[in-house]
């Protein structure tokens, strides 16, 4: 694999794709030892937003079962306004894959910046926590 191939896969879109799921402000309590926003905090925000989106699609409770293809592209700083966007990639019988993008708007900037993206897989569950078919538009997916 050539270096150009690696960078081509990480080319950033110029605007968010999908539905806005969550928006929050990065605060000093969310920093790591270097003073940047901790990657785990950002991952958590993405999972919360993705869970909201997945539950809306499945019309049920959902749980995260996998996170893959995470790209931490740029640092997030205290004071950045963090927005998480989601769009549906795939729906299976009991699961769905959601593409999540975290964008920031920095002070004195006019354009949002893509900082992190990845694919999260959620499973629709019943009241007892067991997987169930994804219900879309009132119907059960078979």
PDB file of C-alpha atoms in Angstrom:
ATOM      1  CA  UNK A   1       0.000   0.000   0.000  1.00  0.00           C
ATOM      2  CA  UNK A   2       1.402   3.387  -0.937  1.00  0.00           C
ATOM      3  CA  UNK A   3       1.416   6.466   1.245  1.00  0.00           C
ATOM      4  CA  UNK A   4      -0.977   8.187  -1.167  1.00  0.00           C
ATOM      5  CA  UNK A   5      -3.469   5.366  -0.647  1.00  0.00           C
ATOM      6  CA  UNK A   6      -3.383   5.791   3.117  1.00  0.00           C
ATOM      7  CA  UNK A   7      -3.973   9.531   2.894  1.00  0.00           C
ATOM      8  CA  UNK A   8      -6.672   9.149   0.252  1.00  0.00           C
ATOM      9  CA  UNK A   9      -8.749   7.067   2.663  1.00  0.00           C
ATOM     10  CA  UNK A  10      -8.537   9.845   5.248  1.00  0.00           C
ATOM     11  CA  UNK A  11      -9.556  12.734   2.997  1.00  0.00           C
ATOM     12  CA  UNK A  12     -11.991  14.854   4.933  1.00  0.00           C
ATOM     13  CA  UNK A  13     -15.393  15.999   3.704  1.00  0.00           C
ATOM     14  CA  UNK A  14     -15.959  19.722   3.735  1.00  0.00           C
ATOM     15  CA  UNK A  15     -19.310  19.670   5.527  1.00  0.00           C
ATOM     16  CA  UNK A  16     -21.132  17.368   7.945  1.00  0.00           C
ATOM     17  CA  UNK A  17     -23.161  14.471   6.560  1.00  0.00           C
ATOM     18  CA  UNK A  18     -26.279  13.118   8.224  1.00  0.00           C
ATOM     19  CA  UNK A  19     -28.521  14.150  11.098  1.00  0.00           C
ATOM     20  CA  UNK A  20     -27.315  16.305  13.986  1.00  0.00           C
ATOM     21  CA  UNK A  21     -27.605  14.067  17.075  1.00  0.00           C
ATOM     22  CA  UNK A  22     -25.816  15.932  19.852  1.00  0.00           C
ATOM     23  CA  UNK A  23     -24.030  19.237  20.400  1.00  0.00           C
ATOM     24  CA  UNK A  24     -21.889  20.106  23.420  1.00  0.00           C
ATOM     25  CA  UNK A  25     -19.071  22.359  24.523  1.00  0.00           C
ATOM     26  CA  UNK A  26     -15.615  20.920  25.292  1.00  0.00           C
ATOM     27  CA  UNK A  27     -14.717  21.971  28.829  1.00  0.00           C
ATOM     28  CA  UNK A  28     -11.486  22.019  30.908  1.00  0.00           C
ATOM     29  CA  UNK A  29     -12.627  18.984  32.939  1.00  0.00           C
ATOM     30  CA  UNK A  30     -12.560  16.936  29.694  1.00  0.00           C
ATOM     31  CA  UNK A  31      -8.804  17.379  29.031  1.00  0.00           C
ATOM     32  CA  UNK A  32      -6.007  14.836  29.062  1.00  0.00           C
ATOM     33  CA  UNK A  33      -2.529  15.317  30.537  1.00  0.00           C
ATOM     34  CA  UNK A  34      -1.499  17.350  27.472  1.00  0.00           C
ATOM     35  CA  UNK A  35      -4.346  19.838  27.884  1.00  0.00           C
ATOM     36  CA  UNK A  36      -6.250  18.609  24.802  1.00  0.00           C
ATOM     37  CA  UNK A  37      -9.696  17.086  24.998  1.00  0.00           C
ATOM     38  CA  UNK A  38      -9.423  13.429  25.960  1.00  0.00           C
ATOM     39  CA  UNK A  39     -10.169  11.055  23.065  1.00  0.00           C
ATOM     40  CA  UNK A  40     -12.314   8.888  25.327  1.00  0.00           C
ATOM     41  CA  UNK A  41     -14.562  11.858  26.094  1.00  0.00           C
ATOM     42  CA  UNK A  42     -15.042  12.486  22.387  1.00  0.00           C
ATOM     43  CA  UNK A  43     -15.713   8.802  21.726  1.00  0.00           C
ATOM     44  CA  UNK A  44     -18.317   8.864  24.503  1.00  0.00           C
ATOM     45  CA  UNK A  45     -20.081  11.873  22.965  1.00  0.00           C
ATOM     46  CA  UNK A  46     -20.155  10.117  19.602  1.00  0.00           C
ATOM     47  CA  UNK A  47     -21.634   6.980  21.185  1.00  0.00           C
ATOM     48  CA  UNK A  48     -24.344   8.998  22.945  1.00  0.00           C
ATOM     49  CA  UNK A  49     -25.274  10.715  19.677  1.00  0.00           C
ATOM     50  CA  UNK A  50     -25.165   7.439  17.756  1.00  0.00           C
ATOM     51  CA  UNK A  51     -27.351   5.769  20.371  1.00  0.00           C
ATOM     52  CA  UNK A  52     -29.968   8.501  20.022  1.00  0.00           C
ATOM     53  CA  UNK A  53     -29.923   8.064  16.245  1.00  0.00           C
ATOM     54  CA  UNK A  54     -30.025   4.233  16.394  1.00  0.00           C
ATOM     55  CA  UNK A  55     -32.946   4.206  18.839  1.00  0.00           C
ATOM     56  CA  UNK A  56     -34.855   6.544  16.526  1.00  0.00           C
ATOM     57  CA  UNK A  57     -34.263   4.218  13.567  1.00  0.00           C
ATOM     58  CA  UNK A  58     -34.994   0.981  15.477  1.00  0.00           C
ATOM     59  CA  UNK A  59     -37.886   2.439  17.453  1.00  0.00           C
ATOM     60  CA  UNK A  60     -36.559   0.516  20.460  1.00  0.00           C
ATOM     61  CA  UNK A  61     -33.734   0.404  22.977  1.00  0.00           C
ATOM     62  CA  UNK A  62     -30.346  -0.170  21.380  1.00  0.00           C
ATOM     63  CA  UNK A  63     -26.891  -1.111  22.639  1.00  0.00           C
ATOM     64  CA  UNK A  64     -23.459  -0.515  21.149  1.00  0.00           C
ATOM     65  CA  UNK A  65     -21.789  -3.777  20.121  1.00  0.00           C
ATOM     66  CA  UNK A  66     -18.882  -2.582  17.965  1.00  0.00           C
ATOM     67  CA  UNK A  67     -16.867   0.463  17.039  1.00  0.00           C
ATOM     68  CA  UNK A  68     -14.703   0.238  13.946  1.00  0.00           C
ATOM     69  CA  UNK A  69     -12.787   2.375  11.510  1.00  0.00           C
ATOM     70  CA  UNK A  70     -12.261   5.234  13.981  1.00  0.00           C
ATOM     71  CA  UNK A  71     -10.222   8.120  12.610  1.00  0.00           C
ATOM     72  CA  UNK A  72      -8.958  10.702  15.069  1.00  0.00           C
ATOM     73  CA  UNK A  73      -8.079  13.395  12.527  1.00  0.00           C
ATOM     74  CA  UNK A  74      -7.532  16.547  14.588  1.00  0.00           C
ATOM     75  CA  UNK A  75      -7.315  17.545  18.223  1.00  0.00           C
ATOM     76  CA  UNK A  76     -10.292  19.017  20.060  1.00  0.00           C
ATOM     77  CA  UNK A  77      -9.599  21.983  22.344  1.00  0.00           C
ATOM     78  CA  UNK A  78     -11.294  23.517  25.350  1.00  0.00           C
ATOM     79  CA  UNK A  79     -13.999  25.868  24.095  1.00  0.00           C
ATOM     80  CA  UNK A  80     -14.655  23.983  20.844  1.00  0.00           C
ATOM     81  CA  UNK A  81     -18.330  23.446  20.066  1.00  0.00           C
ATOM     82  CA  UNK A  82     -18.577  19.720  19.290  1.00  0.00           C
ATOM     83  CA  UNK A  83     -21.390  18.439  17.047  1.00  0.00           C
ATOM     84  CA  UNK A  84     -22.003  14.777  16.234  1.00  0.00           C
ATOM     85  CA  UNK A  85     -23.758  13.818  13.005  1.00  0.00           C
ATOM     86  CA  UNK A  86     -25.037  10.362  12.046  1.00  0.00           C
ATOM     87  CA  UNK A  87     -26.176   8.595   8.931  1.00  0.00           C
ATOM     88  CA  UNK A  88     -27.310   5.027   8.411  1.00  0.00           C
ATOM     89  CA  UNK A  89     -24.883   2.751   6.581  1.00  0.00           C
ATOM     90  CA  UNK A  90     -26.587  -0.644   6.903  1.00  0.00           C
ATOM     91  CA  UNK A  91     -29.562  -2.305   8.560  1.00  0.00           C
ATOM     92  CA  UNK A  92     -29.490  -6.012   9.330  1.00  0.00           C
ATOM     93  CA  UNK A  93     -32.073  -8.173  11.073  1.00  0.00           C
ATOM     94  CA  UNK A  94     -31.236  -7.062  14.641  1.00  0.00           C
ATOM     95  CA  UNK A  95     -28.394  -4.600  14.079  1.00  0.00           C
ATOM     96  CA  UNK A  96     -27.464  -1.472  12.200  1.00  0.00           C
ATOM     97  CA  UNK A  97     -24.232   0.272  11.303  1.00  0.00           C
ATOM     98  CA  UNK A  98     -24.168   4.033  11.773  1.00  0.00           C
ATOM     99  CA  UNK A  99     -21.492   6.367  10.414  1.00  0.00           C
ATOM    100  CA  UNK A 100     -20.723   9.032  12.996  1.00  0.00           C
ATOM    101  CA  UNK A 101     -18.829  12.258  12.402  1.00  0.00           C
ATOM    102  CA  UNK A 102     -17.666  14.668  15.106  1.00  0.00           C
ATOM    103  CA  UNK A 103     -17.196  18.241  13.899  1.00  0.00           C
ATOM    104  CA  UNK A 104     -15.972  21.236  15.868  1.00  0.00           C
ATOM    105  CA  UNK A 105     -16.493  24.935  15.490  1.00  0.00           C
ATOM    106  CA  UNK A 106     -13.525  26.730  16.979  1.00  0.00           C
ATOM    107  CA  UNK A 107     -13.538  30.262  18.296  1.00  0.00           C
ATOM    108  CA  UNK A 108     -12.871  32.804  15.563  1.00  0.00           C
ATOM    109  CA  UNK A 109     -13.515  30.157  12.876  1.00  0.00           C
ATOM    110  CA  UNK A 110     -16.414  30.241  10.451  1.00  0.00           C
ATOM    111  CA  UNK A 111     -16.233  26.726   9.025  1.00  0.00           C
ATOM    112  CA  UNK A 112     -16.645  23.499  11.008  1.00  0.00           C
ATOM    113  CA  UNK A 113     -13.730  21.051  11.089  1.00  0.00           C
ATOM    114  CA  UNK A 114     -14.085  17.254  10.969  1.00  0.00           C
ATOM    115  CA  UNK A 115     -12.133  15.913  13.964  1.00  0.00           C
ATOM    116  CA  UNK A 116     -13.257  12.278  14.312  1.00  0.00           C
ATOM    117  CA  UNK A 117     -15.341   9.761  12.406  1.00  0.00           C
ATOM    118  CA  UNK A 118     -16.095   6.064  12.539  1.00  0.00           C
ATOM    119  CA  UNK A 119     -18.628   3.288  12.178  1.00  0.00           C
ATOM    120  CA  UNK A 120     -20.625   2.188  15.213  1.00  0.00           C
ATOM    121  CA  UNK A 121     -22.815  -0.929  15.279  1.00  0.00           C
ATOM    122  CA  UNK A 122     -25.938  -0.967  17.446  1.00  0.00           C
ATOM    123  CA  UNK A 123     -28.295  -3.856  18.219  1.00  0.00           C
ATOM    124  CA  UNK A 124     -31.999  -3.428  18.860  1.00  0.00           C
ATOM    125  CA  UNK A 125     -32.982  -5.033  22.181  1.00  0.00           C
ATOM    126  CA  UNK A 126     -36.232  -5.875  23.936  1.00  0.00           C
ATOM    127  CA  UNK A 127     -37.180  -5.009  27.526  1.00  0.00           C
ATOM    128  CA  UNK A 128     -35.197  -8.010  28.788  1.00  0.00           C
ATOM    129  CA  UNK A 129     -32.036  -6.949  26.937  1.00  0.00           C
ATOM    130  CA  UNK A 130     -32.257  -9.646  24.253  1.00  0.00           C
ATOM    131  CA  UNK A 131     -31.665  -8.849  20.563  1.00  0.00           C
ATOM    132  CA  UNK A 132     -34.823  -8.301  18.582  1.00  0.00           C
ATOM    133  CA  UNK A 133     -35.538  -7.504  14.946  1.00  0.00           C
ATOM    134  CA  UNK A 134     -35.112  -3.854  13.999  1.00  0.00           C
ATOM    135  CA  UNK A 135     -38.500  -2.172  13.633  1.00  0.00           C
ATOM    136  CA  UNK A 136     -38.522   0.423  10.876  1.00  0.00           C
ATOM    137  CA  UNK A 137     -41.582   2.500   9.992  1.00  0.00           C
ATOM    138  CA  UNK A 138     -43.669   0.404  12.344  1.00  0.00           C
ATOM    139  CA  UNK A 139     -42.711  -2.858  10.655  1.00  0.00           C
ATOM    140  CA  UNK A 140     -40.297  -5.529  11.801  1.00  0.00           C
ATOM    141  CA  UNK A 141     -37.338  -6.151   9.500  1.00  0.00           C
ATOM    142  CA  UNK A 142     -37.140  -9.820   8.487  1.00  0.00           C
TER     143      UNK A 142
END
